[in-house]
């Protein structure tokens, strides 16, 4: 192994190769991701600030939104700055342990994001199906425990990735054809048996993402039944309109996620590798970029709060009915 100690099966560092085959276009590829990251950082930090300072936003729906914003901005921060260093300064080396740490944080916050989307679906279910009990069911302690449990669930499921990857022998080289340390991208560099890694990755996907999607589906099935049974068309429209932002967030998050997951395991030979890498990066950055925009446009209270903040108006604003 040229870049690592040849007497060891564990390299001192990996080389993240960016987007193989499109090296000449790295600068142009980096520009959209740079601007998306700026929008994501400003938008999500702005949402967190707004929700924390506006008393009318101190409600379960917005607490979960603040948790989603924190998860999104942390997730893309673990990858985008390093990716830009690869594209702009050709700094491709990453320490072996730093690579494992990045892999851990990427997958932990990815799983956390899925869990937060599930919690937001349950929040909408309680708000629409049990409106009178909503304040007593989703109290602040319940919200805090739900958020903590979602994060701890991610840590418990993702931690074995680190040990499964670290145990592998790396005698094929240390070049990773990716912009960040993804679990299977790192495992595929190994010359050892990665079946356990692949099986455990599939198991985690089933236990986390599929479980969350099932909960989301059941929640929206119950919501749809309740909304359809409302007597007034205005009431039906108003009830379902509170869910549109969340539905957009689900679509933006899960479509590129499933594309990345299935191409890694089943479609690697049929889809160009550079397409897979670009979509994998979009999967981390796109939700963080679009969620503040979607919620800012679709949610009246957030929209009014942003306007009043920009105008310097410290007074409260009308509570959305």
mmCIF file of C-alpha atoms in Angstrom:
data_model
loop_
_atom_site.group_PDB
_atom_site.id
_atom_site.type_symbol
_atom_site.label_atom_id
_atom_site.label_comp_id
_atom_site.label_asym_id
_atom_site.label_seq_id
_atom_site.Cartn_x
_atom_site.Cartn_y
_atom_site.Cartn_z
ATOM 1 C CA UNK A 1 0.000 0.000 0.000
ATOM 2 C CA UNK A 2 1.733 3.134 -1.196
ATOM 3 C CA UNK A 3 0.062 5.695 1.031
ATOM 4 C CA UNK A 4 0.013 3.668 4.223
ATOM 5 C CA UNK A 5 2.395 1.563 6.221
ATOM 6 C CA UNK A 6 2.823 -1.589 4.155
ATOM 7 C CA UNK A 7 3.461 -3.677 7.268
ATOM 8 C CA UNK A 8 -0.010 -2.922 8.600
ATOM 9 C CA UNK A 9 -3.454 -3.812 7.334
ATOM 10 C CA UNK A 10 -4.829 -0.584 8.809
ATOM 11 C CA UNK A 11 -3.952 2.520 6.777
ATOM 12 C CA UNK A 12 -2.818 5.694 8.469
ATOM 13 C CA UNK A 13 -5.153 7.676 6.259
ATOM 14 C CA UNK A 14 -7.569 7.392 3.379
ATOM 15 C CA UNK A 15 -7.680 9.418 0.191
ATOM 16 C CA UNK A 16 -11.132 10.740 -0.682
ATOM 17 C CA UNK A 17 -11.121 10.897 -4.465
ATOM 18 C CA UNK A 18 -14.039 13.285 -4.904
ATOM 19 C CA UNK A 19 -16.103 12.471 -7.985
ATOM 20 C CA UNK A 20 -14.004 10.076 -10.106
ATOM 21 C CA UNK A 21 -14.225 10.800 -13.815
ATOM 22 C CA UNK A 22 -15.285 14.402 -13.284
ATOM 23 C CA UNK A 23 -12.088 15.793 -11.757
ATOM 24 C CA UNK A 24 -11.951 18.582 -14.346
ATOM 25 C CA UNK A 25 -15.411 19.738 -13.284
ATOM 26 C CA UNK A 26 -14.805 19.673 -9.528
ATOM 27 C CA UNK A 27 -14.896 23.478 -9.272
ATOM 28 C CA UNK A 28 -18.226 23.676 -11.100
ATOM 29 C CA UNK A 29 -19.662 20.807 -9.070
ATOM 30 C CA UNK A 30 -18.621 22.515 -5.855
ATOM 31 C CA UNK A 31 -20.436 25.796 -6.528
ATOM 32 C CA UNK A 32 -24.024 24.512 -6.137
ATOM 33 C CA UNK A 33 -23.059 22.632 -2.978
ATOM 34 C CA UNK A 34 -21.334 25.722 -1.579
ATOM 35 C CA UNK A 35 -24.382 27.933 -2.109
ATOM 36 C CA UNK A 36 -26.733 25.209 -0.838
ATOM 37 C CA UNK A 37 -24.635 24.862 2.310
ATOM 38 C CA UNK A 38 -24.716 28.620 2.938
ATOM 39 C CA UNK A 39 -28.506 28.626 2.516
ATOM 40 C CA UNK A 40 -28.800 25.573 4.774
ATOM 41 C CA UNK A 41 -26.607 27.066 7.518
ATOM 42 C CA UNK A 42 -28.294 30.482 7.485
ATOM 43 C CA UNK A 43 -31.818 29.097 7.063
ATOM 44 C CA UNK A 44 -31.644 26.423 9.745
ATOM 45 C CA UNK A 45 -29.778 28.563 12.274
ATOM 46 C CA UNK A 46 -32.285 31.336 11.584
ATOM 47 C CA UNK A 47 -35.179 28.948 12.222
ATOM 48 C CA UNK A 48 -33.661 27.761 15.496
ATOM 49 C CA UNK A 49 -33.108 31.373 16.589
ATOM 50 C CA UNK A 50 -36.642 32.383 15.618
ATOM 51 C CA UNK A 51 -38.274 29.425 17.375
ATOM 52 C CA UNK A 52 -36.228 29.954 20.528
ATOM 53 C CA UNK A 53 -37.056 33.684 20.767
ATOM 54 C CA UNK A 54 -40.706 33.871 19.642
ATOM 55 C CA UNK A 55 -43.093 32.786 22.386
ATOM 56 C CA UNK A 56 -45.859 32.044 19.877
ATOM 57 C CA UNK A 57 -43.581 29.393 18.350
ATOM 58 C CA UNK A 58 -43.057 27.610 21.668
ATOM 59 C CA UNK A 59 -45.282 24.752 20.612
ATOM 60 C CA UNK A 60 -44.542 21.042 19.919
ATOM 61 C CA UNK A 61 -44.692 21.382 16.134
ATOM 62 C CA UNK A 62 -42.005 24.071 16.158
ATOM 63 C CA UNK A 63 -39.861 22.356 18.779
ATOM 64 C CA UNK A 64 -39.673 19.336 16.483
ATOM 65 C CA UNK A 65 -38.902 21.668 13.572
ATOM 66 C CA UNK A 66 -36.028 23.207 15.557
ATOM 67 C CA UNK A 67 -34.717 19.687 16.267
ATOM 68 C CA UNK A 68 -34.946 18.874 12.553
ATOM 69 C CA UNK A 69 -33.089 22.092 11.695
ATOM 70 C CA UNK A 70 -30.323 21.304 14.184
ATOM 71 C CA UNK A 71 -29.989 17.776 12.799
ATOM 72 C CA UNK A 72 -29.912 19.015 9.193
ATOM 73 C CA UNK A 73 -27.289 21.706 9.687
ATOM 74 C CA UNK A 74 -25.091 19.368 11.766
ATOM 75 C CA UNK A 75 -25.365 16.615 9.179
ATOM 76 C CA UNK A 76 -24.298 18.719 6.218
ATOM 77 C CA UNK A 77 -21.556 20.406 8.293
ATOM 78 C CA UNK A 78 -19.929 17.002 8.846
ATOM 79 C CA UNK A 79 -19.421 16.567 5.090
ATOM 80 C CA UNK A 80 -19.664 19.738 2.994
ATOM 81 C CA UNK A 81 -16.616 21.673 4.335
ATOM 82 C CA UNK A 82 -14.423 18.609 3.805
ATOM 83 C CA UNK A 83 -15.915 18.089 0.332
ATOM 84 C CA UNK A 84 -15.148 21.717 -0.599
ATOM 85 C CA UNK A 85 -11.545 21.241 0.558
ATOM 86 C CA UNK A 86 -11.280 18.310 -1.848
ATOM 87 C CA UNK A 87 -12.767 20.280 -4.742
ATOM 88 C CA UNK A 88 -11.011 23.612 -4.140
ATOM 89 C CA UNK A 89 -7.652 22.774 -2.556
ATOM 90 C CA UNK A 90 -7.172 19.127 -3.567
ATOM 91 C CA UNK A 91 -6.897 18.185 0.111
ATOM 92 C CA UNK A 92 -7.963 14.571 -0.208
ATOM 93 C CA UNK A 93 -6.257 12.955 2.766
ATOM 94 C CA UNK A 94 -8.284 12.097 5.856
ATOM 95 C CA UNK A 95 -6.924 10.325 8.915
ATOM 96 C CA UNK A 96 -8.225 6.794 9.396
ATOM 97 C CA UNK A 97 -9.807 7.572 12.776
ATOM 98 C CA UNK A 98 -11.177 10.886 11.478
ATOM 99 C CA UNK A 99 -12.773 8.949 8.631
ATOM 100 C CA UNK A 100 -14.442 6.579 11.098
ATOM 101 C CA UNK A 101 -15.628 9.554 13.144
ATOM 102 C CA UNK A 102 -17.096 11.234 10.071
ATOM 103 C CA UNK A 103 -18.808 7.987 9.103
ATOM 104 C CA UNK A 104 -20.294 7.696 12.591
ATOM 105 C CA UNK A 105 -21.666 11.246 12.625
ATOM 106 C CA UNK A 106 -23.028 11.070 9.072
ATOM 107 C CA UNK A 107 -25.009 7.899 9.746
ATOM 108 C CA UNK A 108 -26.017 8.902 13.274
ATOM 109 C CA UNK A 109 -27.550 12.197 12.176
ATOM 110 C CA UNK A 110 -29.048 10.587 9.088
ATOM 111 C CA UNK A 111 -30.886 8.123 11.331
ATOM 112 C CA UNK A 112 -31.793 10.947 13.719
ATOM 113 C CA UNK A 113 -33.282 12.962 10.855
ATOM 114 C CA UNK A 114 -35.488 10.008 9.928
ATOM 115 C CA UNK A 115 -36.585 9.676 13.543
ATOM 116 C CA UNK A 116 -37.416 13.386 13.826
ATOM 117 C CA UNK A 117 -39.574 13.183 10.689
ATOM 118 C CA UNK A 118 -41.432 10.311 12.351
ATOM 119 C CA UNK A 119 -41.935 12.367 15.528
ATOM 120 C CA UNK A 120 -43.268 15.254 13.439
ATOM 121 C CA UNK A 121 -45.769 12.888 11.797
ATOM 122 C CA UNK A 122 -46.921 11.701 15.228
ATOM 123 C CA UNK A 123 -47.222 15.328 16.291
ATOM 124 C CA UNK A 124 -49.539 16.061 13.360
ATOM 125 C CA UNK A 125 -51.517 12.894 14.112
ATOM 126 C CA UNK A 126 -52.176 13.958 17.707
ATOM 127 C CA UNK A 127 -52.899 17.572 16.703
ATOM 128 C CA UNK A 128 -55.509 16.605 14.094
ATOM 129 C CA UNK A 129 -57.009 13.427 15.536
ATOM 130 C CA UNK A 130 -56.966 14.457 19.228
ATOM 131 C CA UNK A 131 -56.917 18.284 19.198
ATOM 132 C CA UNK A 132 -58.395 18.711 22.691
ATOM 133 C CA UNK A 133 -55.785 16.420 24.260
ATOM 134 C CA UNK A 134 -52.882 17.795 22.203
ATOM 135 C CA UNK A 135 -51.471 20.135 24.911
ATOM 136 C CA UNK A 136 -51.637 17.433 27.587
ATOM 137 C CA UNK A 137 -50.144 14.634 25.466
ATOM 138 C CA UNK A 138 -47.206 16.515 23.924
ATOM 139 C CA UNK A 139 -45.829 18.335 26.939
ATOM 140 C CA UNK A 140 -42.293 19.748 27.006
ATOM 141 C CA UNK A 141 -40.885 16.809 29.026
ATOM 142 C CA UNK A 142 -42.453 14.342 26.574
ATOM 143 C CA UNK A 143 -40.943 16.228 23.625
ATOM 144 C CA UNK A 144 -37.509 16.316 25.285
ATOM 145 C CA UNK A 145 -37.603 12.589 26.074
ATOM 146 C CA UNK A 146 -38.782 11.754 22.547
ATOM 147 C CA UNK A 147 -35.947 13.772 20.997
ATOM 148 C CA UNK A 148 -33.349 12.241 23.317
ATOM 149 C CA UNK A 149 -34.652 8.709 22.684
ATOM 150 C CA UNK A 150 -34.486 9.298 18.914
ATOM 151 C CA UNK A 151 -30.858 10.433 19.148
ATOM 152 C CA UNK A 152 -29.849 7.578 21.479
ATOM 153 C CA UNK A 153 -31.523 5.067 19.173
ATOM 154 C CA UNK A 154 -29.331 6.337 16.342
ATOM 155 C CA UNK A 155 -26.167 6.144 18.446
ATOM 156 C CA UNK A 156 -26.924 2.572 19.549
ATOM 157 C CA UNK A 157 -27.583 1.341 16.008
ATOM 158 C CA UNK A 158 -24.738 3.231 14.305
ATOM 159 C CA UNK A 159 -21.905 2.635 16.804
ATOM 160 C CA UNK A 160 -21.325 -0.982 15.585
ATOM 161 C CA UNK A 161 -20.581 0.427 12.105
ATOM 162 C CA UNK A 162 -17.373 1.898 13.526
ATOM 163 C CA UNK A 163 -16.155 -1.381 14.999
ATOM 164 C CA UNK A 164 -17.233 -3.462 11.992
ATOM 165 C CA UNK A 165 -15.302 -1.149 9.692
ATOM 166 C CA UNK A 166 -12.238 -0.830 11.896
ATOM 167 C CA UNK A 167 -11.781 -4.618 12.137
ATOM 168 C CA UNK A 168 -11.472 -5.017 8.351
ATOM 169 C CA UNK A 169 -8.056 -5.491 6.677
ATOM 170 C CA UNK A 170 -7.220 -2.800 4.116
ATOM 171 C CA UNK A 171 -4.710 -4.355 1.750
ATOM 172 C CA UNK A 172 -6.149 -3.126 -1.580
ATOM 173 C CA UNK A 173 -5.140 0.472 -1.065
ATOM 174 C CA UNK A 174 -6.531 3.469 0.710
ATOM 175 C CA UNK A 175 -8.389 5.342 -2.045
ATOM 176 C CA UNK A 176 -12.107 5.889 -1.444
ATOM 177 C CA UNK A 177 -14.077 6.897 -4.536
ATOM 178 C CA UNK A 178 -16.288 9.327 -2.659
ATOM 179 C CA UNK A 179 -16.349 12.817 -1.148
ATOM 180 C CA UNK A 180 -16.925 11.623 2.422
ATOM 181 C CA UNK A 181 -16.547 8.469 4.492
ATOM 182 C CA UNK A 182 -19.705 6.469 3.931
ATOM 183 C CA UNK A 183 -19.951 3.056 5.617
ATOM 184 C CA UNK A 184 -20.113 0.889 2.495
ATOM 185 C CA UNK A 185 -17.705 3.088 0.516
ATOM 186 C CA UNK A 186 -15.072 2.533 3.191
ATOM 187 C CA UNK A 187 -15.886 -1.181 3.572
ATOM 188 C CA UNK A 188 -15.518 -1.780 -0.176
ATOM 189 C CA UNK A 189 -11.882 -0.642 0.010
ATOM 190 C CA UNK A 190 -11.157 -3.596 2.284
ATOM 191 C CA UNK A 191 -9.872 -6.917 1.012
ATOM 192 C CA UNK A 192 -11.736 -8.719 3.787
ATOM 193 C CA UNK A 193 -15.224 -10.183 3.944
ATOM 194 C CA UNK A 194 -17.740 -7.324 4.134
ATOM 195 C CA UNK A 195 -20.871 -9.500 4.235
ATOM 196 C CA UNK A 196 -21.389 -8.749 7.922
ATOM 197 C CA UNK A 197 -21.156 -5.013 7.190
ATOM 198 C CA UNK A 198 -23.656 -5.278 4.345
ATOM 199 C CA UNK A 199 -26.086 -7.410 6.367
ATOM 200 C CA UNK A 200 -25.885 -5.159 9.409
ATOM 201 C CA UNK A 201 -26.365 -2.071 7.224
ATOM 202 C CA UNK A 202 -29.490 -3.615 5.736
ATOM 203 C CA UNK A 203 -30.720 -4.575 9.222
ATOM 204 C CA UNK A 204 -30.263 -1.019 10.494
ATOM 205 C CA UNK A 205 -32.109 0.344 7.462
ATOM 206 C CA UNK A 206 -35.015 -1.982 8.236
ATOM 207 C CA UNK A 207 -35.064 -1.244 11.962
ATOM 208 C CA UNK A 208 -34.724 2.522 11.581
ATOM 209 C CA UNK A 209 -35.907 3.865 8.234
ATOM 210 C CA UNK A 210 -38.544 1.242 7.445
ATOM 211 C CA UNK A 211 -39.919 1.464 10.984
ATOM 212 C CA UNK A 212 -40.059 5.264 10.751
ATOM 213 C CA UNK A 213 -41.736 5.154 7.343
ATOM 214 C CA UNK A 214 -44.325 2.693 8.632
ATOM 215 C CA UNK A 215 -45.108 5.005 11.557
ATOM 216 C CA UNK A 216 -45.343 7.974 9.188
ATOM 217 C CA UNK A 217 -47.641 6.030 6.852
ATOM 218 C CA UNK A 218 -49.939 4.907 9.671
ATOM 219 C CA UNK A 219 -50.048 8.455 11.073
ATOM 220 C CA UNK A 220 -51.047 9.961 7.745
ATOM 221 C CA UNK A 221 -53.585 7.216 7.096
ATOM 222 C CA UNK A 222 -55.294 8.126 10.380
ATOM 223 C CA UNK A 223 -54.949 11.835 9.597
ATOM 224 C CA UNK A 224 -56.535 11.342 6.176
ATOM 225 C CA UNK A 225 -59.458 9.426 7.688
ATOM 226 C CA UNK A 226 -60.037 12.188 10.238
ATOM 227 C CA UNK A 227 -59.756 15.000 7.686
ATOM 228 C CA UNK A 228 -62.132 13.296 5.239
ATOM 229 C CA UNK A 229 -64.750 12.946 7.977
ATOM 230 C CA UNK A 230 -64.726 16.666 8.786
ATOM 231 C CA UNK A 231 -68.001 18.328 7.845
ATOM 232 C CA UNK A 232 -66.599 21.596 6.485
ATOM 233 C CA UNK A 233 -64.430 21.771 3.364
ATOM 234 C CA UNK A 234 -62.608 24.750 4.878
ATOM 235 C CA UNK A 235 -61.850 22.714 7.984
ATOM 236 C CA UNK A 236 -60.567 19.848 5.840
ATOM 237 C CA UNK A 237 -58.332 22.180 3.843
ATOM 238 C CA UNK A 238 -57.018 23.919 6.960
ATOM 239 C CA UNK A 239 -56.328 20.656 8.777
ATOM 240 C CA UNK A 240 -54.438 19.071 5.905
ATOM 241 C CA UNK A 241 -52.567 22.281 5.034
ATOM 242 C CA UNK A 242 -50.743 22.008 8.370
ATOM 243 C CA UNK A 243 -49.191 18.773 7.035
ATOM 244 C CA UNK A 244 -48.026 19.955 3.603
ATOM 245 C CA UNK A 245 -44.639 21.258 4.785
ATOM 246 C CA UNK A 246 -43.928 18.002 6.582
ATOM 247 C CA UNK A 247 -44.948 15.935 3.551
ATOM 248 C CA UNK A 248 -42.543 17.980 1.401
ATOM 249 C CA UNK A 249 -39.757 17.368 3.939
ATOM 250 C CA UNK A 250 -40.443 13.617 3.831
ATOM 251 C CA UNK A 251 -40.290 13.510 0.017
ATOM 252 C CA UNK A 252 -37.115 15.627 -0.128
ATOM 253 C CA UNK A 253 -35.397 13.409 2.445
ATOM 254 C CA UNK A 254 -36.413 9.867 1.559
ATOM 255 C CA UNK A 255 -36.262 9.844 -2.266
ATOM 256 C CA UNK A 256 -32.489 10.529 -2.536
ATOM 257 C CA UNK A 257 -31.933 8.395 0.589
ATOM 258 C CA UNK A 258 -33.501 5.314 -0.989
ATOM 259 C CA UNK A 259 -31.712 5.952 -4.275
ATOM 260 C CA UNK A 260 -28.368 6.056 -2.443
ATOM 261 C CA UNK A 261 -29.119 3.001 -0.313
ATOM 262 C CA UNK A 262 -30.307 0.716 -3.118
ATOM 263 C CA UNK A 263 -27.657 1.728 -5.674
ATOM 264 C CA UNK A 264 -24.954 1.013 -3.096
ATOM 265 C CA UNK A 265 -26.196 -2.535 -2.675
ATOM 266 C CA UNK A 266 -28.038 -3.561 -5.824
ATOM 267 C CA UNK A 267 -27.481 -1.127 -8.683
ATOM 268 C CA UNK A 268 -23.825 -0.228 -8.559
ATOM 269 C CA UNK A 269 -23.018 -1.681 -11.996
ATOM 270 C CA UNK A 270 -25.976 -0.140 -13.798
ATOM 271 C CA UNK A 271 -25.675 3.460 -12.588
ATOM 272 C CA UNK A 272 -22.553 5.561 -13.285
ATOM 273 C CA UNK A 273 -20.524 5.967 -10.127
ATOM 274 C CA UNK A 274 -20.351 9.750 -10.390
ATOM 275 C CA UNK A 275 -24.166 9.925 -10.447
ATOM 276 C CA UNK A 276 -24.301 7.865 -7.279
ATOM 277 C CA UNK A 277 -21.769 10.147 -5.524
ATOM 278 C CA UNK A 278 -23.534 13.359 -6.553
ATOM 279 C CA UNK A 279 -26.924 12.033 -5.394
ATOM 280 C CA UNK A 280 -25.359 10.832 -2.122
ATOM 281 C CA UNK A 281 -24.127 14.385 -1.497
ATOM 282 C CA UNK A 282 -27.483 15.865 -2.473
ATOM 283 C CA UNK A 283 -29.100 13.498 0.014
ATOM 284 C CA UNK A 284 -27.146 15.175 2.822
ATOM 285 C CA UNK A 285 -27.459 18.786 1.649
ATOM 286 C CA UNK A 286 -30.793 19.078 -0.169
ATOM 287 C CA UNK A 287 -33.122 18.504 2.828
ATOM 288 C CA UNK A 288 -31.114 20.955 4.933
ATOM 289 C CA UNK A 289 -31.388 23.536 2.152
ATOM 290 C CA UNK A 290 -35.043 23.059 1.261
ATOM 291 C CA UNK A 291 -36.656 22.516 4.679
ATOM 292 C CA UNK A 292 -36.230 26.129 5.922
ATOM 293 C CA UNK A 293 -37.523 27.412 2.584
ATOM 294 C CA UNK A 294 -40.521 25.065 2.545
ATOM 295 C CA UNK A 295 -41.479 25.801 6.150
ATOM 296 C CA UNK A 296 -40.857 29.520 5.672
ATOM 297 C CA UNK A 297 -43.176 29.650 2.662
ATOM 298 C CA UNK A 298 -45.852 27.238 3.901
ATOM 299 C CA UNK A 299 -46.069 28.191 7.597
ATOM 300 C CA UNK A 300 -47.786 31.484 8.316
ATOM 301 C CA UNK A 301 -46.323 32.038 11.777
ATOM 302 C CA UNK A 302 -42.747 31.437 10.641
ATOM 303 C CA UNK A 303 -43.269 33.692 7.634
ATOM 304 C CA UNK A 304 -44.651 36.489 9.805
ATOM 305 C CA UNK A 305 -41.918 35.970 12.378
ATOM 306 C CA UNK A 306 -39.194 36.311 9.732
ATOM 307 C CA UNK A 307 -40.782 39.486 8.348
ATOM 308 C CA UNK A 308 -41.095 41.068 11.788
ATOM 309 C CA UNK A 309 -37.542 40.046 12.686
ATOM 310 C CA UNK A 310 -36.209 41.655 9.496
ATOM 311 C CA UNK A 311 -38.244 44.809 10.178
ATOM 312 C CA UNK A 312 -36.983 44.918 13.752
ATOM 313 C CA UNK A 313 -40.467 44.586 15.227
ATOM 314 C CA UNK A 314 -40.131 43.021 18.689
ATOM 315 C CA UNK A 315 -43.856 42.767 19.302
ATOM 316 C CA UNK A 316 -45.663 39.438 19.019
ATOM 317 C CA UNK A 317 -47.688 38.435 16.013
ATOM 318 C CA UNK A 318 -51.113 36.950 15.528
ATOM 319 C CA UNK A 319 -51.395 33.339 16.598
ATOM 320 C CA UNK A 320 -52.278 31.037 13.724
ATOM 321 C CA UNK A 321 -55.633 29.376 14.277
#
